[in-house]
mmCIF file of C-alpha atoms in Angstrom:
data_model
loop_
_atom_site.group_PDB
_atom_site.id
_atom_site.type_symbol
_atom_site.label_atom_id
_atom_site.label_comp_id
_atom_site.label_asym_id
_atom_site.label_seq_id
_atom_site.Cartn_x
_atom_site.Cartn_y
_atom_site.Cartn_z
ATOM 1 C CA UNK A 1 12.362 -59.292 -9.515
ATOM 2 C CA UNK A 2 15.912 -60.212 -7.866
ATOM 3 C CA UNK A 3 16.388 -62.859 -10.729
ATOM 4 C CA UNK A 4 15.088 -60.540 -13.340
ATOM 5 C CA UNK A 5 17.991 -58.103 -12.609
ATOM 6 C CA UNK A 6 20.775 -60.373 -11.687
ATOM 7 C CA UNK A 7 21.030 -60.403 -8.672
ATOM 8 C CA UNK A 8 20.071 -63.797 -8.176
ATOM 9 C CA UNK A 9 21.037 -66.898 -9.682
ATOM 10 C CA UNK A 10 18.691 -69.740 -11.182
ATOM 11 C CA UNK A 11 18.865 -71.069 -7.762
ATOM 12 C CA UNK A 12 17.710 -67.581 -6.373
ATOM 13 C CA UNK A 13 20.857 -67.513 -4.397
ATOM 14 C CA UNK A 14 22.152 -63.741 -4.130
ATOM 15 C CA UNK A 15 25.264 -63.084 -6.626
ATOM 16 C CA UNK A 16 26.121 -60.158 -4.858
ATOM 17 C CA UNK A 17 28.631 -59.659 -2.018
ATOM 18 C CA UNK A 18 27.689 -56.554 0.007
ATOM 19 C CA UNK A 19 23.970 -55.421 0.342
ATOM 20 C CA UNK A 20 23.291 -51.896 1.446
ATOM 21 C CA UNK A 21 19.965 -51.551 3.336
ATOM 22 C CA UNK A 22 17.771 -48.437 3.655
ATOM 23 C CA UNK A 23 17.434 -47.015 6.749
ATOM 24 C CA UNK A 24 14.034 -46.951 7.970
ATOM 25 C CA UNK A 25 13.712 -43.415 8.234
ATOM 26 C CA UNK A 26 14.656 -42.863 4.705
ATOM 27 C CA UNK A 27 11.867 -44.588 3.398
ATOM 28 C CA UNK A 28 8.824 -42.106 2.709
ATOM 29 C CA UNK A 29 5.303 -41.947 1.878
ATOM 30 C CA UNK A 30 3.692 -41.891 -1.891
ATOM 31 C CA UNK A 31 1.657 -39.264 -0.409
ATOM 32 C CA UNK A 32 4.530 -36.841 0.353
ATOM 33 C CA UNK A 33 5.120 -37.293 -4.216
ATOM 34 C CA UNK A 34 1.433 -36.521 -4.847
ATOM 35 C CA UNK A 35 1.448 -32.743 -4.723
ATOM 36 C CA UNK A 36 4.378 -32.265 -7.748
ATOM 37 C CA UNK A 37 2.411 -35.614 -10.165
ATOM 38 C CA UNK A 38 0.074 -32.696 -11.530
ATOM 39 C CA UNK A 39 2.143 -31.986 -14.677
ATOM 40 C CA UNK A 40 5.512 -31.790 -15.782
ATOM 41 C CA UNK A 41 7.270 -28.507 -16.567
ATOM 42 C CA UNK A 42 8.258 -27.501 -20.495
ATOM 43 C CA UNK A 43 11.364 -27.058 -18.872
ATOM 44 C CA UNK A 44 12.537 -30.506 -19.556
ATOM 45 C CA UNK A 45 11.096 -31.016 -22.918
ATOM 46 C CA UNK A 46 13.700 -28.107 -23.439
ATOM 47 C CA UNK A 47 16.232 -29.873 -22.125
ATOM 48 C CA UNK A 48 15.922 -32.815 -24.904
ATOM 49 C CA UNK A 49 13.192 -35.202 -22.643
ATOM 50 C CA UNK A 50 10.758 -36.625 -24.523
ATOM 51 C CA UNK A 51 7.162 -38.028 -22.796
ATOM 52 C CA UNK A 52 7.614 -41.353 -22.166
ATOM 53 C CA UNK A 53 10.948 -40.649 -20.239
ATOM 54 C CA UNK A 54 9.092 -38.523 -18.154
ATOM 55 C CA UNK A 55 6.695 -40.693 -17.126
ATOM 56 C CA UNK A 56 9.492 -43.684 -16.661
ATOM 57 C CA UNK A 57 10.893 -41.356 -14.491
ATOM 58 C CA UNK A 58 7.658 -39.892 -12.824
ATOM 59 C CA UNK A 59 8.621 -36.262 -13.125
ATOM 60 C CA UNK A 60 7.071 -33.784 -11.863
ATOM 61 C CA UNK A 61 6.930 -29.796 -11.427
ATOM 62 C CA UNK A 62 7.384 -28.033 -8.241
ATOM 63 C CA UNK A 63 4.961 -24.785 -9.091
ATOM 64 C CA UNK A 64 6.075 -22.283 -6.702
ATOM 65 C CA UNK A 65 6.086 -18.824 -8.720
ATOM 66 C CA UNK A 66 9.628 -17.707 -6.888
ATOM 67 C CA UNK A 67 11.268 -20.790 -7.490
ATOM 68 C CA UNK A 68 9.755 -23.507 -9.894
ATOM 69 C CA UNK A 69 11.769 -26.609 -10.649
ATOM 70 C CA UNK A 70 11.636 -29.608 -12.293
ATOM 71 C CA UNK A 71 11.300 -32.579 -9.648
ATOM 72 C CA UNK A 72 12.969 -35.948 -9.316
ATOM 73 C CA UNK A 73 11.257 -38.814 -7.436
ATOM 74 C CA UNK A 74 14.312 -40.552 -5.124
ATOM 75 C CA UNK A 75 14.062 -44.539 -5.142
ATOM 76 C CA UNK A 76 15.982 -47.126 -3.263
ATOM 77 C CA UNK A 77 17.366 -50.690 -4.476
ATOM 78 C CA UNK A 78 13.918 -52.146 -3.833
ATOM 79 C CA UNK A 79 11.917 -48.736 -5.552
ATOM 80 C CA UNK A 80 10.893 -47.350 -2.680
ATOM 81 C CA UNK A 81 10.738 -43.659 -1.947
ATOM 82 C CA UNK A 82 13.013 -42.079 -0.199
ATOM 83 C CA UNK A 83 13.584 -38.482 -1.393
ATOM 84 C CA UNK A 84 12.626 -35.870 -3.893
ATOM 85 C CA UNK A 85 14.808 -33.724 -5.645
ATOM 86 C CA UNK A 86 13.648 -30.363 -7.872
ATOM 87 C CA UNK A 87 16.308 -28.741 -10.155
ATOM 88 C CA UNK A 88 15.515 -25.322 -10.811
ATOM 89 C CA UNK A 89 13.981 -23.681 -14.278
ATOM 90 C CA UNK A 90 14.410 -20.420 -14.205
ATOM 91 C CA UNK A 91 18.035 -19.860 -13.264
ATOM 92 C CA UNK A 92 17.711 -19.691 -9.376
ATOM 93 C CA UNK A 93 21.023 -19.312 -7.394
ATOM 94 C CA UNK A 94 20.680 -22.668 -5.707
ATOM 95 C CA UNK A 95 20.492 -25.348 -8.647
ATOM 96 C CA UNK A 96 19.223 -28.140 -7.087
ATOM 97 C CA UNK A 97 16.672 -28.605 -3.596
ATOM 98 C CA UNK A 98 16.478 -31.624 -1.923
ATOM 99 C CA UNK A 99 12.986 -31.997 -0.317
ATOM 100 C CA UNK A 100 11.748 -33.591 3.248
ATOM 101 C CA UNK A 101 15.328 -34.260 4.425
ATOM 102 C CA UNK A 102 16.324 -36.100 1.360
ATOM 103 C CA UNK A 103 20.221 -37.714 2.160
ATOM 104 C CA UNK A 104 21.437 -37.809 -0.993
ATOM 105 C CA UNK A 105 24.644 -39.230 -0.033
ATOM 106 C CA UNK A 106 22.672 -42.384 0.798
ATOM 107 C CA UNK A 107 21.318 -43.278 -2.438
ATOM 108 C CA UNK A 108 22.115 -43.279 -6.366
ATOM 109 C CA UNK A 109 19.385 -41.756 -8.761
ATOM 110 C CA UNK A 110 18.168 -44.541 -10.954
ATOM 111 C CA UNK A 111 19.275 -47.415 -8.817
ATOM 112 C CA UNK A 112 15.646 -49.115 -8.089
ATOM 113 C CA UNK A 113 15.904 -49.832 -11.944
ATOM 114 C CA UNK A 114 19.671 -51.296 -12.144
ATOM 115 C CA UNK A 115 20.475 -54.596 -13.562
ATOM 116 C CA UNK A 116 23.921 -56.083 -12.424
ATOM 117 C CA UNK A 117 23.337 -57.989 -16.702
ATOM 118 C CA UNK A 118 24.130 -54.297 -18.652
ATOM 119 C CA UNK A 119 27.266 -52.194 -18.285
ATOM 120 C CA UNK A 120 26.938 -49.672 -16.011
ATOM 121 C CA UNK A 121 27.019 -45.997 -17.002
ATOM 122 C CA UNK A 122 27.600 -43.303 -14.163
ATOM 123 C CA UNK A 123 26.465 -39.383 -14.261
ATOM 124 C CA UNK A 124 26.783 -36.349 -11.853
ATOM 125 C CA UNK A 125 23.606 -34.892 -12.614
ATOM 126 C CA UNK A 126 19.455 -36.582 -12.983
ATOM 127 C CA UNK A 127 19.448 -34.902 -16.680
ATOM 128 C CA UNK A 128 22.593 -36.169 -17.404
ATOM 129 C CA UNK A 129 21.048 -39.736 -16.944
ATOM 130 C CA UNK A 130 17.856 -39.437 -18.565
ATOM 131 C CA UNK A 131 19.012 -38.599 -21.618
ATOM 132 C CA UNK A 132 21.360 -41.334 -21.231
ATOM 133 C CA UNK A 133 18.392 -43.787 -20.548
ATOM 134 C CA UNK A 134 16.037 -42.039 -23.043
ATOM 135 C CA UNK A 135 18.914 -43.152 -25.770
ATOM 136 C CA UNK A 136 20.502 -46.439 -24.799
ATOM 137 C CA UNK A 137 18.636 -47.369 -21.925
ATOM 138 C CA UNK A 138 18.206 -50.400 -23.268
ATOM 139 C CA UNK A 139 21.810 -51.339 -23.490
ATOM 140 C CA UNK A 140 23.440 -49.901 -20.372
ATOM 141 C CA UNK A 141 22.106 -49.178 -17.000
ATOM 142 C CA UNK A 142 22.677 -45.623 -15.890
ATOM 143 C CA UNK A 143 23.052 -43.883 -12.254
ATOM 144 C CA UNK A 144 23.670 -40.649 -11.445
ATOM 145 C CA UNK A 145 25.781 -39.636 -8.106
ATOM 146 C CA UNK A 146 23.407 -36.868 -7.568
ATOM 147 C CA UNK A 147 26.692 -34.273 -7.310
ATOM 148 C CA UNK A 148 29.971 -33.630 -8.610
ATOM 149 C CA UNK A 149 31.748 -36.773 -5.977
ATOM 150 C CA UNK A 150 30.608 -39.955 -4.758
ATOM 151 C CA UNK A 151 29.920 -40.456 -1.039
ATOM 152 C CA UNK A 152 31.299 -43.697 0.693
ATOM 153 C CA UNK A 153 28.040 -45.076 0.458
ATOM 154 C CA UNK A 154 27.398 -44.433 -3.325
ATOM 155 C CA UNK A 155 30.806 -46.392 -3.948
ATOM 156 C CA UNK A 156 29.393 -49.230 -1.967
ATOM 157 C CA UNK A 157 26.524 -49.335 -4.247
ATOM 158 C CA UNK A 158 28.625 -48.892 -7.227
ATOM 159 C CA UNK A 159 30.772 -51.905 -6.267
ATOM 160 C CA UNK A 160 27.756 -53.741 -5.474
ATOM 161 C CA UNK A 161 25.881 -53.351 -8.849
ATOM 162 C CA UNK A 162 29.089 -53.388 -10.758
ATOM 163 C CA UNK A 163 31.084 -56.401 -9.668
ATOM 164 C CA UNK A 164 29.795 -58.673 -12.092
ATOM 165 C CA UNK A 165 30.333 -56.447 -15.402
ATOM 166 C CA UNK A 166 32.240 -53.214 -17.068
ATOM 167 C CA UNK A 167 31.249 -50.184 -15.795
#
């Protein structure tokens, strides 16, 4: 997988400089994902996503009747779990909800599926990068900052995944 996205060489020798690890209490359980899998909301067919994004991106629908929203399944580096995010549908004063403690500052949304061999494209928003990736996700690699300025962390990352090419 390393070699597959770049980070390797044909030697399997890391190209990168700096690796940011997850911290161990980041990391959370498939199970805590399960309850939102059921369906996903007409919400973001309305906002331009097609199917097979949706899947990609393993949305899912948060179905409380007082504050629905559209939910986004957190992944590290190495695609594990480590937070879930729901945007709301219906207008609700507080846009976005992270779920089970999610530290947002700690990761970049879409970063378990970045390749350091594509220029990099970087979003505030989750919506904002899938329709980026539902377009030309075959020619860039797209992350989203998950807010409106990077944390120190997120710049790490950036630098990490983006010292090789444009971004």
């Amino acid at each position: 997988i390393m070699q597959k996205r770049g980070w390797t060489d044909s030697g399997g020798n890391y190209i990168p400089v700096v690796r940011i690890e997850t911290p161990p209490d980041c990391i959370l359980s498939e199970i805590e994902l399960e309850e939102f899998k059921k369906e996903i909301p007409s919400y973001a067919y309305e906002r331009g996503l097609n199917l097979d994004t949706c899947k990609k991106w393993e949305l899912g629908f948060d179905s409380n009747p007082k504050d629905p929203r559209l939910i986004f399944p957190v992944r590290d580096i190495e695609g594990r779990l480590v937070g879930i995010s729901g945007r709301t549908i219906i207008g609700h004063s507080s846009k976005y909800k992270d779920y089970t403690g999610f530290k947002k500052s700690n990761f970049l949304y879409g970063e378990h599926l970045a390749s350091t061999k594509l220029p990099l494209v970087l979003v505030e928003g989750q919506i904002d990068l899938l329709i980026v990736d539902q377009y030309v996700g075959d020619l860039v690699t797209t992350l989203c900052i998950l807010g409106c300025l990077p944390s120190i962390t997120q710049c790490e990352k950036i630098s990490f995944l983006a010292h090789t090419r444009p971004i």
